[in-house]
Amino acid sequence: MSRKLSYLLASLSLITLSACQPKVSNHPQDTLRVDIGGDVTSFDPQKMVDFYTFRVLSDLDEGLVDMDQANRPIPGMAQSWQISADGKTYVFQLRKDLYFSDGTPLRAEDFVYSWQRLADPKTAAYTFVIDHLVNAEAIFAGKLAPATLGVKALSEYVLEVKLATPDPAFLAKCTTLFTTAVPRHTIEQYGESWSTPQHLVSTGAYKLSDRVVNGPISAQKNSYFYQAKQVAIPNLIFTPYVDRNAALAAYKSGSVDISGDVPVDQYSNLIKQYPAELHTVKMEGMAFYSLNTQLAALQNRDLRQALSMAVDRDTLADKILANGQTPNYSYVTPTIENGRYAGLDYAWSKLSSQERIAKAQQLYAAAGYNSAHPLKLDILYNTNDASRKVAVAIAAMWQKNLGVVTSVHNQEWKVYLQSRRLGQFEVARNNWGAAYNFVTTYTPEYACGSDVNVSKLCISGYDKLIHAADYEQNSTKQTQLYRQAINLAMEQYAIIPLYQNSYTTLVKPYVTGLQIESNLLEDIRSKWVKFSD
């Protein structure tokens, strides 16, 4: 055998052996690195307003009741509960090994304080979570003191909750972070600054250790957490990659272990490159545009209808995004409560594209607009590649189909949220992910005076129907009332529903313990994660 041939065979053997060797992961064995897509806006669990914050606080806090990876209520801080025959009294038995992250004992009275704080109009929190409690509505309206809320500590470890009327979604609501216990001792000492990184005290599997604004957020395992022994990863690093291409590059380089929301224009290639790592899940949530109905031009209902009809949702879902979204023509998703609210789509959604546009053009002209006098609108969206693509596409649709002169502009996440909250926009991108699997996760979006009613359109008939539905004990009648309310809101066109969301998540092969496909709420907790090597 010649030397040249021997060298060739030896080289081939080395190549074969190398190909058969398992890849060695160089990730830190004690740290899970997560891309969250945007910066946290508040570490106060009763005041969070966005998904990026929710992802971090899901590790720092948890609700009174825990949930599994299929989003079902399971024992957690409350190890068990009893519900009265009339559905109006819940008695929660708390675990006896509950502590805040600073080691302070956590007892039933802490939940009483926290829920009273949640109900207090000064907190401006998500009150729909506790809206069925005795005296809740009077407290929200400032007519009664928060101390009168229907929640009481029967003992150190027993919490009683009294509802004015049954709420079939109440147990699911108790899994939300809004129902966690906040530390009275820290709040009274530091006031509003209690939730700053240097003072933060929490209840979850991890506690905050460091935070850089618009940069990394670090957390470490909370040794006082009641399930601390089951938490496998000691440290977390959350990085707010606003640029999705930068996030993908970090994932590919091994700097990130979990990355969500992959770049839309790379989705089809990523499926081929990472078939076992890329997860696409139909989530319980919807994307829509909020129209600022406080502006003179947008107070015309027929004009708002024209704008909605002129949007080609099939193109948005199938071509612009094309990673699992489905067109939506309703104010709720057709999948909520296992399809109970399907079929609420606008009747015109069944028209052909040509018929739909023709009707939109008639409404636009009737509102007083034409090529010589076009409507001028600006679309506000948060800095994000997918949001930009959708905004540019809708601007083009309005221009082509109606003649609307449309501009688009973006703002960084916190500035965008403030602009949206203050009504400093004409058309604003919006998104809502369900917190639990019940229609009332969506209905506050359209209620008068609701913090999440971005369009600010108040429909008194809607509120009356929702109120009646909330307090209706017959399930069939309750569904009918909710459907009537949703139809009434839809007739006013304060928002433009676009598509039901999906979410995409890249997960490294060595990250185990997650059951992403069953997690329709995209509520991912790091306490479930383990490393396989």
Short mmCIF file of C-alpha atoms in Angstrom, two decimals:
data_model
loop_
_atom_site.label_atom_id
_atom_site.label_comp_id
_atom_site.label_asym_id
_atom_site.label_seq_id
_atom_site.Cartn_x
_atom_site.Cartn_y
_atom_site.Cartn_z
CA MET A 1 0.00 0.00 0.00
CA SER A 2 1.40 3.38 -0.99
CA ARG A 3 1.99 6.11 1.56
CA LYS A 4 -0.46 8.30 -0.32
CA LEU A 5 -3.21 5.66 -0.16
CA SER A 6 -2.49 4.98 3.53
CA TYR A 7 -2.82 8.66 4.31
CA LEU A 8 -6.10 8.85 2.37
CA LEU A 9 -7.61 5.86 4.21
CA ALA A 10 -6.48 7.21 7.57
CA SER A 11 -8.04 10.58 6.79
CA LEU A 12 -11.31 8.92 5.76
CA SER A 13 -11.33 6.93 9.02
CA LEU A 14 -10.86 10.07 11.05
CA ILE A 15 -13.66 11.80 9.17
CA THR A 16 -15.98 8.82 9.75
CA LEU A 17 -15.14 8.66 13.44
CA SER A 18 -15.63 12.38 13.79
CA ALA A 19 -19.04 12.19 12.10
CA CYS A 20 -20.14 9.47 14.49
CA GLN A 21 -19.10 11.37 17.60
CA PRO A 22 -21.88 13.20 19.45
CA LYS A 23 -21.68 16.97 19.34
CA VAL A 24 -20.26 18.45 22.51
CA SER A 25 -22.32 21.32 23.91
CA ASN A 26 -20.27 24.17 25.29
CA HIS A 27 -23.11 25.93 27.03
CA PRO A 28 -22.69 26.81 30.72
CA GLN A 29 -24.05 23.92 32.76
CA ASP A 30 -25.45 26.18 35.51
CA THR A 31 -27.17 28.86 33.41
CA LEU A 32 -30.19 28.91 31.11
CA ARG A 33 -29.94 31.71 28.56
CA VAL A 34 -33.24 32.97 27.17
CA ASP A 35 -33.97 35.49 24.43
CA ILE A 36 -37.10 37.46 25.43
CA GLY A 37 -37.38 39.84 22.47
CA GLY A 38 -37.86 43.09 24.43
CA ASP A 39 -37.11 44.75 27.74
CA VAL A 40 -39.12 44.39 30.94
CA THR A 41 -41.39 47.36 31.69
CA SER A 42 -42.10 46.65 35.38
CA PHE A 43 -41.18 44.03 37.97
CA ASP A 44 -44.48 44.60 39.78
CA PRO A 45 -46.57 41.48 38.93
CA GLN A 46 -49.80 43.44 39.35
CA LYS A 47 -48.78 46.08 36.80
CA MET A 48 -47.17 44.17 33.94
CA VAL A 49 -48.60 44.96 30.51
CA ASP A 50 -46.62 42.98 27.95
CA PHE A 51 -45.35 39.55 27.01
CA TYR A 52 -41.66 40.29 27.52
CA THR A 53 -42.32 41.24 31.13
CA PHE A 54 -44.63 38.27 31.54
CA ARG A 55 -41.89 35.85 30.44
CA VAL A 56 -39.49 37.09 33.09
CA LEU A 57 -42.05 37.44 35.86
CA SER A 58 -43.29 33.91 35.18
CA ASP A 59 -39.99 32.81 36.71
CA LEU A 60 -39.91 35.41 39.48
CA ASP A 61 -43.53 34.95 40.63
CA GLU A 62 -46.46 32.59 40.36
CA GLY A 63 -50.17 32.80 41.02
CA LEU A 64 -52.07 31.47 43.99
CA VAL A 65 -52.63 28.30 41.96
CA ASP A 66 -49.96 26.77 39.72
CA MET A 67 -50.53 25.46 36.19
CA ASP A 68 -49.11 22.54 34.24
CA GLN A 69 -47.66 22.67 30.75
CA ALA A 70 -51.09 22.21 29.20
CA ASN A 71 -52.20 25.37 31.07
CA ARG A 72 -54.42 23.48 33.52
CA PRO A 73 -54.71 24.52 37.20
CA ILE A 74 -52.72 22.33 39.59
CA PRO A 75 -51.73 22.66 43.25
CA GLY A 76 -48.96 25.16 43.92
CA MET A 77 -48.83 27.70 46.72
CA ALA A 78 -52.37 26.54 47.37
CA GLN A 79 -51.94 22.80 47.86
CA SER A 80 -55.68 22.16 47.71
CA TRP A 81 -59.02 23.95 47.59
CA GLN A 82 -62.70 23.42 48.20
CA ILE A 83 -65.52 25.04 46.26
CA SER A 84 -68.98 25.44 47.76
CA ALA A 85 -71.98 23.85 46.09
CA ASP A 86 -73.25 27.25 44.89
CA GLY A 87 -69.85 28.09 43.38
CA LYS A 88 -69.50 31.30 45.38
CA THR A 89 -67.04 30.32 48.11
CA TYR A 90 -63.49 29.07 47.55
CA VAL A 91 -61.37 27.94 50.47
CA PHE A 92 -57.68 27.53 49.65
CA GLN A 93 -55.36 25.49 51.86
CA LEU A 94 -51.89 27.01 51.61
CA ARG A 95 -48.67 25.07 51.87
CA LYS A 96 -46.89 25.54 55.18
CA ASP A 97 -43.48 26.08 53.60
CA LEU A 98 -44.18 29.31 51.76
CA TYR A 99 -41.72 32.20 51.91
CA PHE A 100 -40.95 35.34 49.97
CA SER A 101 -37.59 35.40 48.25
CA ASP A 102 -36.03 37.31 51.16
CA GLY A 103 -37.00 34.55 53.60
CA THR A 104 -40.01 36.32 55.09
CA PRO A 105 -42.83 33.85 55.82
CA LEU A 106 -45.72 34.01 53.35
CA ARG A 107 -49.16 33.47 54.82
CA ALA A 108 -52.85 33.80 53.91
CA GLU A 109 -52.92 37.40 55.11
CA ASP A 110 -50.35 38.27 52.43
CA PHE A 111 -52.81 37.22 49.73
CA VAL A 112 -55.52 39.30 51.39
CA TYR A 113 -53.28 42.37 51.29
CA SER A 114 -52.19 41.65 47.73
CA TRP A 115 -55.68 41.15 46.33
CA GLN A 116 -56.90 44.29 48.08
CA ARG A 117 -54.02 46.12 46.44
CA LEU A 118 -55.00 44.59 43.08
CA ALA A 119 -58.57 45.88 43.55
CA ASP A 120 -57.49 49.37 44.65
CA PRO A 121 -58.13 51.92 41.86
CA LYS A 122 -54.71 53.43 42.70
CA THR A 123 -53.03 50.29 41.39
CA ALA A 124 -54.78 50.45 38.01
CA ALA A 125 -54.28 46.71 37.66
CA TYR A 126 -56.02 43.91 35.78
CA THR A 127 -59.13 43.88 37.93
CA PHE A 128 -61.04 41.47 35.68
CA VAL A 129 -59.14 38.69 37.45
CA ILE A 130 -61.05 39.39 40.68
CA ASP A 131 -64.14 41.13 39.32
CA HIS A 132 -66.57 38.53 40.69
CA LEU A 133 -65.46 38.91 44.30
CA VAL A 134 -67.88 40.39 46.82
CA ASN A 135 -67.75 44.21 46.68
CA ALA A 136 -65.22 44.18 43.82
CA GLU A 137 -67.16 46.45 41.47
CA ALA A 138 -67.89 49.02 44.18
CA ILE A 139 -64.20 49.07 45.08
CA PHE A 140 -63.16 49.51 41.45
CA ALA A 141 -65.56 52.48 41.25
CA GLY A 142 -64.12 54.02 44.43
CA LYS A 143 -67.37 53.57 46.35
CA LEU A 144 -65.99 51.11 48.91
CA ALA A 145 -62.59 50.65 50.51
CA PRO A 146 -60.35 47.80 49.26
CA ALA A 147 -60.56 46.28 52.76
CA THR A 148 -64.16 45.27 52.01
CA LEU A 149 -63.13 42.91 49.19
CA GLY A 150 -64.46 39.36 49.56
CA VAL A 151 -61.19 37.75 50.64
CA LYS A 152 -60.24 36.74 54.17
CA ALA A 153 -57.58 34.79 56.04
CA LEU A 154 -59.34 32.17 58.15
CA SER A 155 -55.99 31.20 59.62
CA GLU A 156 -52.30 31.48 58.71
CA TYR A 157 -52.71 28.81 56.05
CA VAL A 158 -56.36 29.07 55.00
CA LEU A 159 -57.61 31.69 52.53
CA GLU A 160 -61.31 32.21 51.93
CA VAL A 161 -62.60 33.93 48.80
CA LYS A 162 -66.22 34.99 48.51
CA LEU A 163 -67.72 35.63 45.08
CA ALA A 164 -70.85 37.70 44.51
CA THR A 165 -71.83 35.24 41.78
CA PRO A 166 -70.14 32.10 40.44
CA ASP A 167 -67.27 32.55 38.01
CA PRO A 168 -66.50 29.43 35.96
CA ALA A 169 -63.10 30.90 35.02
CA PHE A 170 -62.08 31.80 38.57
CA LEU A 171 -59.73 28.89 39.25
CA ALA A 172 -58.00 29.51 35.91
CA LYS A 173 -57.68 33.19 36.84
CA CYS A 174 -55.94 32.14 40.06
CA THR A 175 -53.09 30.72 37.96
CA THR A 176 -52.26 34.19 36.60
CA LEU A 177 -49.36 36.16 38.07
CA PHE A 178 -51.73 38.97 39.04
CA THR A 179 -52.95 36.79 41.93
CA THR A 180 -49.52 36.26 43.46
CA ALA A 181 -48.64 37.64 46.88
CA VAL A 182 -46.70 40.91 46.89
CA PRO A 183 -44.53 41.77 49.93
CA ARG A 184 -46.32 44.24 52.19
CA HIS A 185 -43.23 44.74 54.32
CA THR A 186 -41.16 45.84 51.32
CA ILE A 187 -43.90 47.96 49.74
CA GLU A 188 -44.50 49.84 52.98
CA GLN A 189 -40.77 50.44 53.38
CA TYR A 190 -39.93 51.54 49.85
CA GLY A 191 -43.24 52.61 48.32
CA GLU A 192 -43.35 52.53 44.52
CA SER A 193 -39.63 51.78 44.36
CA TRP A 194 -40.20 48.37 45.96
CA SER A 195 -40.22 46.77 42.50
CA THR A 196 -36.86 48.23 41.46
CA PRO A 197 -34.11 45.60 41.16
CA GLN A 198 -32.36 46.60 44.38
CA HIS A 199 -35.52 46.14 46.48
CA LEU A 200 -37.51 43.49 44.63
CA VAL A 201 -38.93 40.61 46.66
CA SER A 202 -40.84 37.89 44.81
CA THR A 203 -42.52 34.50 45.18
CA GLY A 204 -41.36 32.31 42.30
CA ALA A 205 -38.69 29.75 41.52
CA TYR A 206 -36.10 32.47 40.83
CA LYS A 207 -35.19 35.85 42.27
CA LEU A 208 -33.78 38.85 40.45
CA SER A 209 -30.04 39.35 40.89
CA ASP A 210 -29.18 42.02 38.30
CA ARG A 211 -30.74 44.08 35.57
CA VAL A 212 -29.29 46.27 32.81
CA VAL A 213 -31.85 48.50 31.12
CA ASN A 214 -32.28 47.24 27.54
CA GLY A 215 -29.66 44.63 28.38
CA PRO A 216 -29.28 41.34 30.25
CA ILE A 217 -31.50 40.46 33.19
CA SER A 218 -30.02 37.96 35.61
CA ALA A 219 -31.85 35.76 38.10
CA GLN A 220 -30.79 33.00 40.41
CA LYS A 221 -32.58 30.11 42.01
CA ASN A 222 -34.75 31.14 44.95
CA SER A 223 -33.69 28.90 47.82
CA TYR A 224 -36.90 29.80 49.69
CA PHE A 225 -39.16 28.57 46.87
CA TYR A 226 -41.36 25.72 48.05
CA GLN A 227 -40.20 23.47 45.22
CA ALA A 228 -36.57 24.62 45.20
CA LYS A 229 -35.28 21.05 45.23
CA GLN A 230 -37.04 20.40 41.91
CA VAL A 231 -35.54 23.45 40.19
CA ALA A 232 -32.59 22.13 38.20
CA ILE A 233 -31.00 25.24 36.67
CA PRO A 234 -29.30 27.57 39.21
CA ASN A 235 -29.10 30.71 37.07
CA LEU A 236 -31.01 32.50 34.32
CA ILE A 237 -29.98 35.21 31.88
CA PHE A 238 -32.70 36.94 29.86
CA THR A 239 -31.55 39.03 26.92
CA PRO A 240 -33.98 41.44 25.19
CA TYR A 241 -33.00 40.97 21.56
CA VAL A 242 -35.24 43.44 19.74
CA ASP A 243 -33.57 42.59 16.41
CA ARG A 244 -34.83 39.11 15.57
CA ASN A 245 -31.93 38.46 13.22
CA ALA A 246 -29.52 39.24 16.04
CA ALA A 247 -31.47 36.84 18.26
CA LEU A 248 -31.23 34.11 15.64
CA ALA A 249 -27.50 34.71 15.23
CA ALA A 250 -27.09 34.38 19.01
CA TYR A 251 -28.98 31.09 18.95
CA LYS A 252 -26.91 29.74 16.07
CA SER A 253 -23.65 30.74 17.75
CA GLY A 254 -24.65 29.00 20.98
CA SER A 255 -25.05 32.20 23.03
CA VAL A 256 -28.75 31.54 23.62
CA ASP A 257 -30.49 28.30 24.61
CA ILE A 258 -34.11 29.31 23.93
CA SER A 259 -35.20 31.88 21.36
CA GLY A 260 -38.74 32.75 20.33
CA ASP A 261 -40.29 34.65 17.46
CA VAL A 262 -37.93 33.67 14.65
CA PRO A 263 -37.48 36.09 11.71
CA VAL A 264 -40.48 35.63 9.43
CA ASP A 265 -38.44 35.66 6.24
CA GLN A 266 -36.25 32.81 7.48
CA TYR A 267 -38.96 30.56 8.86
CA SER A 268 -39.16 28.13 5.92
CA ASN A 269 -35.38 27.64 5.91
CA LEU A 270 -35.23 27.20 9.67
CA ILE A 271 -37.77 24.38 9.51
CA LYS A 272 -35.32 22.51 7.29
CA GLN A 273 -32.21 23.47 9.27
CA TYR A 274 -33.63 22.79 12.74
CA PRO A 275 -36.53 20.32 12.33
CA ALA A 276 -36.18 19.02 15.90
CA GLU A 277 -35.43 22.40 17.50
CA LEU A 278 -38.00 24.73 15.91
CA HIS A 279 -41.44 24.46 17.51
CA THR A 280 -44.49 26.11 15.93
CA VAL A 281 -47.58 26.23 18.12
CA LYS A 282 -51.06 27.59 17.42
CA MET A 283 -51.46 29.84 20.42
CA GLU A 284 -54.50 31.24 22.14
CA GLY A 285 -54.08 34.87 21.15
CA MET A 286 -54.76 37.37 18.40
CA ALA A 287 -53.12 40.28 16.61
CA PHE A 288 -55.15 43.35 15.71
CA TYR A 289 -54.93 47.07 15.00
CA SER A 290 -56.50 49.54 17.41
CA LEU A 291 -58.11 52.61 15.82
CA ASN A 292 -57.98 55.78 17.91
CA THR A 293 -61.69 56.58 18.02
CA GLN A 294 -60.98 59.83 19.88
CA LEU A 295 -59.74 61.34 16.60
CA ALA A 296 -62.35 63.15 14.50
CA ALA A 297 -61.72 61.18 11.29
CA LEU A 298 -61.90 57.80 13.00
CA GLN A 299 -65.17 58.53 14.78
CA ASN A 300 -66.95 57.53 11.57
CA ARG A 301 -68.05 53.91 12.06
CA ASP A 302 -68.46 53.23 8.33
CA LEU A 303 -64.96 54.50 7.63
CA ARG A 304 -63.60 52.15 10.28
CA GLN A 305 -65.48 49.30 8.59
CA ALA A 306 -63.98 50.23 5.23
CA LEU A 307 -60.47 50.11 6.70
CA SER A 308 -61.15 46.66 8.14
CA MET A 309 -62.64 45.28 4.93
CA ALA A 310 -59.72 46.55 2.85
CA VAL A 311 -57.20 44.39 4.71
CA ASP A 312 -56.31 41.10 3.00
CA ARG A 313 -55.82 38.81 5.99
CA ASP A 314 -55.01 35.77 3.85
CA THR A 315 -52.01 37.56 2.40
CA LEU A 316 -50.86 38.62 5.88
CA ALA A 317 -51.11 35.12 7.31
CA ASP A 318 -49.99 33.04 4.34
CA LYS A 319 -47.43 35.24 2.59
CA ILE A 320 -46.21 38.10 4.78
CA LEU A 321 -45.79 36.01 7.94
CA ALA A 322 -46.32 32.40 6.86
CA ASN A 323 -45.36 30.70 10.10
CA GLY A 324 -48.59 29.28 11.42
CA GLN A 325 -50.90 32.30 11.73
CA THR A 326 -54.52 32.02 10.53
CA PRO A 327 -56.76 34.88 9.31
CA ASN A 328 -59.14 36.22 11.94
CA TYR A 329 -62.39 38.13 11.37
CA SER A 330 -63.64 38.12 14.95
CA TYR A 331 -62.96 39.95 18.22
CA VAL A 332 -62.12 36.63 19.88
CA THR A 333 -60.35 33.56 18.56
CA PRO A 334 -62.46 30.66 17.25
CA THR A 335 -60.51 28.30 19.53
CA ILE A 336 -61.18 29.87 22.94
CA GLU A 337 -63.04 27.49 25.25
CA ASN A 338 -62.57 24.70 22.73
CA GLY A 339 -64.51 26.47 20.00
CA ARG A 340 -67.48 27.80 21.97
CA TYR A 341 -67.14 31.21 20.31
CA ALA A 342 -66.39 30.05 16.79
CA GLY A 343 -68.56 31.41 13.97
CA LEU A 344 -68.57 35.05 15.08
CA ASP A 345 -66.73 36.17 11.95
CA TYR A 346 -67.98 39.17 10.01
CA ALA A 347 -70.53 38.09 7.40
CA TRP A 348 -68.53 39.91 4.73
CA SER A 349 -65.57 37.60 5.36
CA LYS A 350 -67.37 35.12 3.08
CA LEU A 351 -67.39 37.57 0.16
CA SER A 352 -64.84 37.34 -2.61
CA SER A 353 -61.90 39.72 -2.45
CA GLN A 354 -63.34 41.83 -5.26
CA GLU A 355 -66.75 42.09 -3.58
CA ARG A 356 -65.18 42.97 -0.26
CA ILE A 357 -63.02 45.74 -1.72
CA ALA A 358 -65.95 47.14 -3.70
CA LYS A 359 -68.02 47.44 -0.53
CA ALA A 360 -65.08 49.02 1.31
CA GLN A 361 -64.71 51.58 -1.47
CA GLN A 362 -68.41 52.49 -1.22
CA LEU A 363 -68.09 53.06 2.54
CA TYR A 364 -64.90 55.08 2.05
CA ALA A 365 -66.55 57.33 -0.53
CA ALA A 366 -69.67 57.76 1.63
CA ALA A 367 -67.40 58.96 4.44
CA GLY A 368 -66.33 61.82 2.15
CA TYR A 369 -62.98 60.60 0.86
CA ASN A 370 -61.73 60.23 -2.70
CA SER A 371 -58.53 60.56 -4.74
CA ALA A 372 -58.71 64.37 -4.53
CA HIS A 373 -59.40 64.25 -0.79
CA PRO A 374 -57.75 61.08 0.58
CA LEU A 375 -57.76 59.98 4.17
CA LYS A 376 -54.32 60.29 5.77
CA LEU A 377 -53.35 57.82 8.47
CA ASP A 378 -50.25 56.83 10.39
CA ILE A 379 -49.61 53.31 11.69
CA LEU A 380 -47.61 53.01 14.91
CA TYR A 381 -45.84 49.74 15.65
CA ASN A 382 -43.17 48.57 18.07
CA THR A 383 -39.67 48.00 16.73
CA ASN A 384 -39.90 44.47 15.42
CA ASP A 385 -39.35 42.94 11.99
CA ALA A 386 -42.68 41.09 11.82
CA SER A 387 -44.60 44.16 13.03
CA ARG A 388 -42.85 46.26 10.37
CA LYS A 389 -43.72 43.83 7.58
CA VAL A 390 -47.37 43.76 8.60
CA ALA A 391 -47.55 47.56 8.88
CA VAL A 392 -45.96 48.09 5.46
CA ALA A 393 -48.30 45.48 3.92
CA ILE A 394 -51.45 47.01 5.40
CA ALA A 395 -50.35 50.51 4.37
CA ALA A 396 -50.00 49.22 0.80
CA MET A 397 -53.41 47.52 0.95
CA TRP A 398 -55.13 50.71 2.14
CA GLN A 399 -53.37 52.73 -0.54
CA LYS A 400 -54.23 50.30 -3.33
CA ASN A 401 -57.76 49.39 -2.32
CA LEU A 402 -59.00 52.73 -0.97
CA GLY A 403 -56.48 55.44 -1.79
CA VAL A 404 -55.59 56.09 1.86
CA VAL A 405 -52.27 57.92 2.20
CA THR A 406 -50.62 55.86 4.90
CA SER A 407 -47.34 56.35 6.71
CA VAL A 408 -45.78 53.91 9.17
CA HIS A 409 -43.39 54.53 12.02
CA ASN A 410 -41.95 52.50 14.87
CA GLN A 411 -40.99 53.17 18.46
CA GLU A 412 -38.95 51.23 20.98
CA TRP A 413 -41.08 49.01 23.20
CA LYS A 414 -41.44 51.21 26.30
CA VAL A 415 -42.05 54.38 24.29
CA TYR A 416 -44.55 52.55 22.08
CA LEU A 417 -46.46 51.28 25.13
CA GLN A 418 -46.63 54.78 26.56
CA SER A 419 -47.82 56.27 23.26
CA ARG A 420 -50.50 53.60 23.00
CA ARG A 421 -51.61 54.12 26.60
CA LEU A 422 -51.80 57.91 26.23
CA GLY A 423 -53.65 57.73 22.92
CA GLN A 424 -50.78 59.32 21.02
CA PHE A 425 -51.42 57.39 17.82
CA GLU A 426 -53.87 57.10 14.94
CA VAL A 427 -53.62 53.36 14.26
CA ALA A 428 -51.61 51.17 16.61
CA ARG A 429 -50.45 47.59 16.39
CA ASN A 430 -51.88 45.50 19.20
CA ASN A 431 -51.62 41.94 20.36
CA TRP A 432 -53.33 39.94 23.06
CA GLY A 433 -52.33 36.56 24.38
CA ALA A 434 -54.91 34.77 26.49
CA ALA A 435 -54.06 34.47 30.17
CA TYR A 436 -56.52 31.60 30.60
CA ASN A 437 -58.91 29.53 28.49
CA PHE A 438 -62.12 31.49 28.98
CA VAL A 439 -63.71 34.20 26.85
CA THR A 440 -63.29 36.84 29.58
CA THR A 441 -59.60 36.87 28.78
CA TYR A 442 -60.64 38.89 25.67
CA THR A 443 -63.75 40.82 26.68
CA PRO A 444 -61.97 43.59 28.69
CA GLU A 445 -60.39 44.76 25.41
CA TYR A 446 -63.70 46.40 24.46
CA ALA A 447 -65.09 47.53 27.82
CA CYS A 448 -65.64 51.17 28.75
CA GLY A 449 -62.85 52.52 30.93
CA SER A 450 -60.80 49.33 30.68
CA ASP A 451 -57.03 49.81 30.87
CA VAL A 452 -56.61 47.51 27.88
CA ASN A 453 -59.25 49.22 25.72
CA VAL A 454 -56.70 51.04 23.57
CA SER A 455 -59.22 52.38 21.01
CA LYS A 456 -61.16 54.09 23.87
CA LEU A 457 -64.52 53.44 22.23
CA CYS A 458 -67.20 53.08 24.92
CA ILE A 459 -70.23 50.99 24.03
CA SER A 460 -72.61 51.05 26.99
CA GLY A 461 -74.74 48.23 25.59
CA TYR A 462 -71.65 46.05 25.40
CA ASP A 463 -70.82 46.66 29.05
CA LYS A 464 -74.37 45.82 30.11
CA LEU A 465 -74.32 42.53 28.21
CA ILE A 466 -70.89 41.62 29.58
CA HIS A 467 -72.05 42.43 33.10
CA ALA A 468 -75.12 40.25 32.63
CA ALA A 469 -73.03 37.43 31.19
CA ASP A 470 -70.47 37.64 34.00
CA TYR A 471 -73.22 37.07 36.53
CA GLU A 472 -75.27 34.51 34.58
CA GLN A 473 -75.09 31.07 36.19
CA ASN A 474 -76.63 29.10 33.33
CA SER A 475 -73.78 28.18 31.00
CA THR A 476 -75.88 28.20 27.82
CA LYS A 477 -77.43 31.59 28.57
CA GLN A 478 -74.06 32.96 29.59
CA THR A 479 -72.52 31.97 26.27
CA GLN A 480 -75.41 33.59 24.41
CA LEU A 481 -74.90 36.86 26.30
CA TYR A 482 -71.16 36.91 25.65
CA ARG A 483 -71.76 36.23 21.96
CA GLN A 484 -74.30 39.07 21.78
CA ALA A 485 -71.82 41.42 23.45
CA ILE A 486 -69.00 40.46 21.12
CA ASN A 487 -71.25 40.91 18.07
CA LEU A 488 -72.26 44.36 19.34
CA ALA A 489 -68.63 45.41 19.76
CA MET A 490 -67.73 44.04 16.34
CA GLU A 491 -70.44 46.18 14.72
CA GLN A 492 -68.59 49.30 15.87
CA TYR A 493 -65.21 48.41 14.26
CA ALA A 494 -63.00 49.98 16.94
CA ILE A 495 -60.32 47.43 16.14
CA ILE A 496 -59.25 45.54 13.04
CA PRO A 497 -58.74 41.85 13.87
CA LEU A 498 -55.93 40.46 11.72
CA TYR A 499 -54.92 36.91 12.57
CA GLN A 500 -54.78 34.33 15.29
CA ASN A 501 -51.24 34.06 16.51
CA SER A 502 -48.87 31.18 16.47
CA TYR A 503 -45.60 31.24 18.29
CA THR A 504 -42.26 29.89 17.22
CA THR A 505 -39.56 28.81 19.62
CA LEU A 506 -36.09 27.46 19.00
CA VAL A 507 -34.90 25.16 21.77
CA LYS A 508 -31.44 23.63 21.95
CA PRO A 509 -31.36 19.80 21.97
CA TYR A 510 -29.79 19.69 25.43
CA VAL A 511 -32.69 21.70 26.90
CA THR A 512 -35.24 19.17 28.17
CA GLY A 513 -38.36 19.17 30.29
CA LEU A 514 -40.50 21.48 28.16
CA GLN A 515 -43.75 20.33 26.54
CA ILE A 516 -44.13 23.25 24.18
CA GLU A 517 -46.74 21.81 21.82
CA SER A 518 -49.35 21.60 24.60
CA ASN A 519 -48.61 25.11 25.92
CA LEU A 520 -51.13 27.16 23.94
CA LEU A 521 -50.79 30.17 26.25
CA GLU A 522 -47.00 30.32 25.70
CA ASP A 523 -46.51 30.37 29.45
CA ILE A 524 -43.03 28.89 29.63
CA ARG A 525 -41.43 28.48 33.06
CA SER A 526 -37.72 27.91 33.55
CA LYS A 527 -38.44 25.76 36.61
CA TRP A 528 -39.51 23.00 34.20
CA VAL A 529 -36.16 22.98 32.37
CA LYS A 530 -33.30 20.53 32.76
CA PHE A 531 -30.08 20.06 30.82
CA SER A 532 -29.49 16.63 29.30
CA ASP A 533 -25.70 16.81 29.42
#
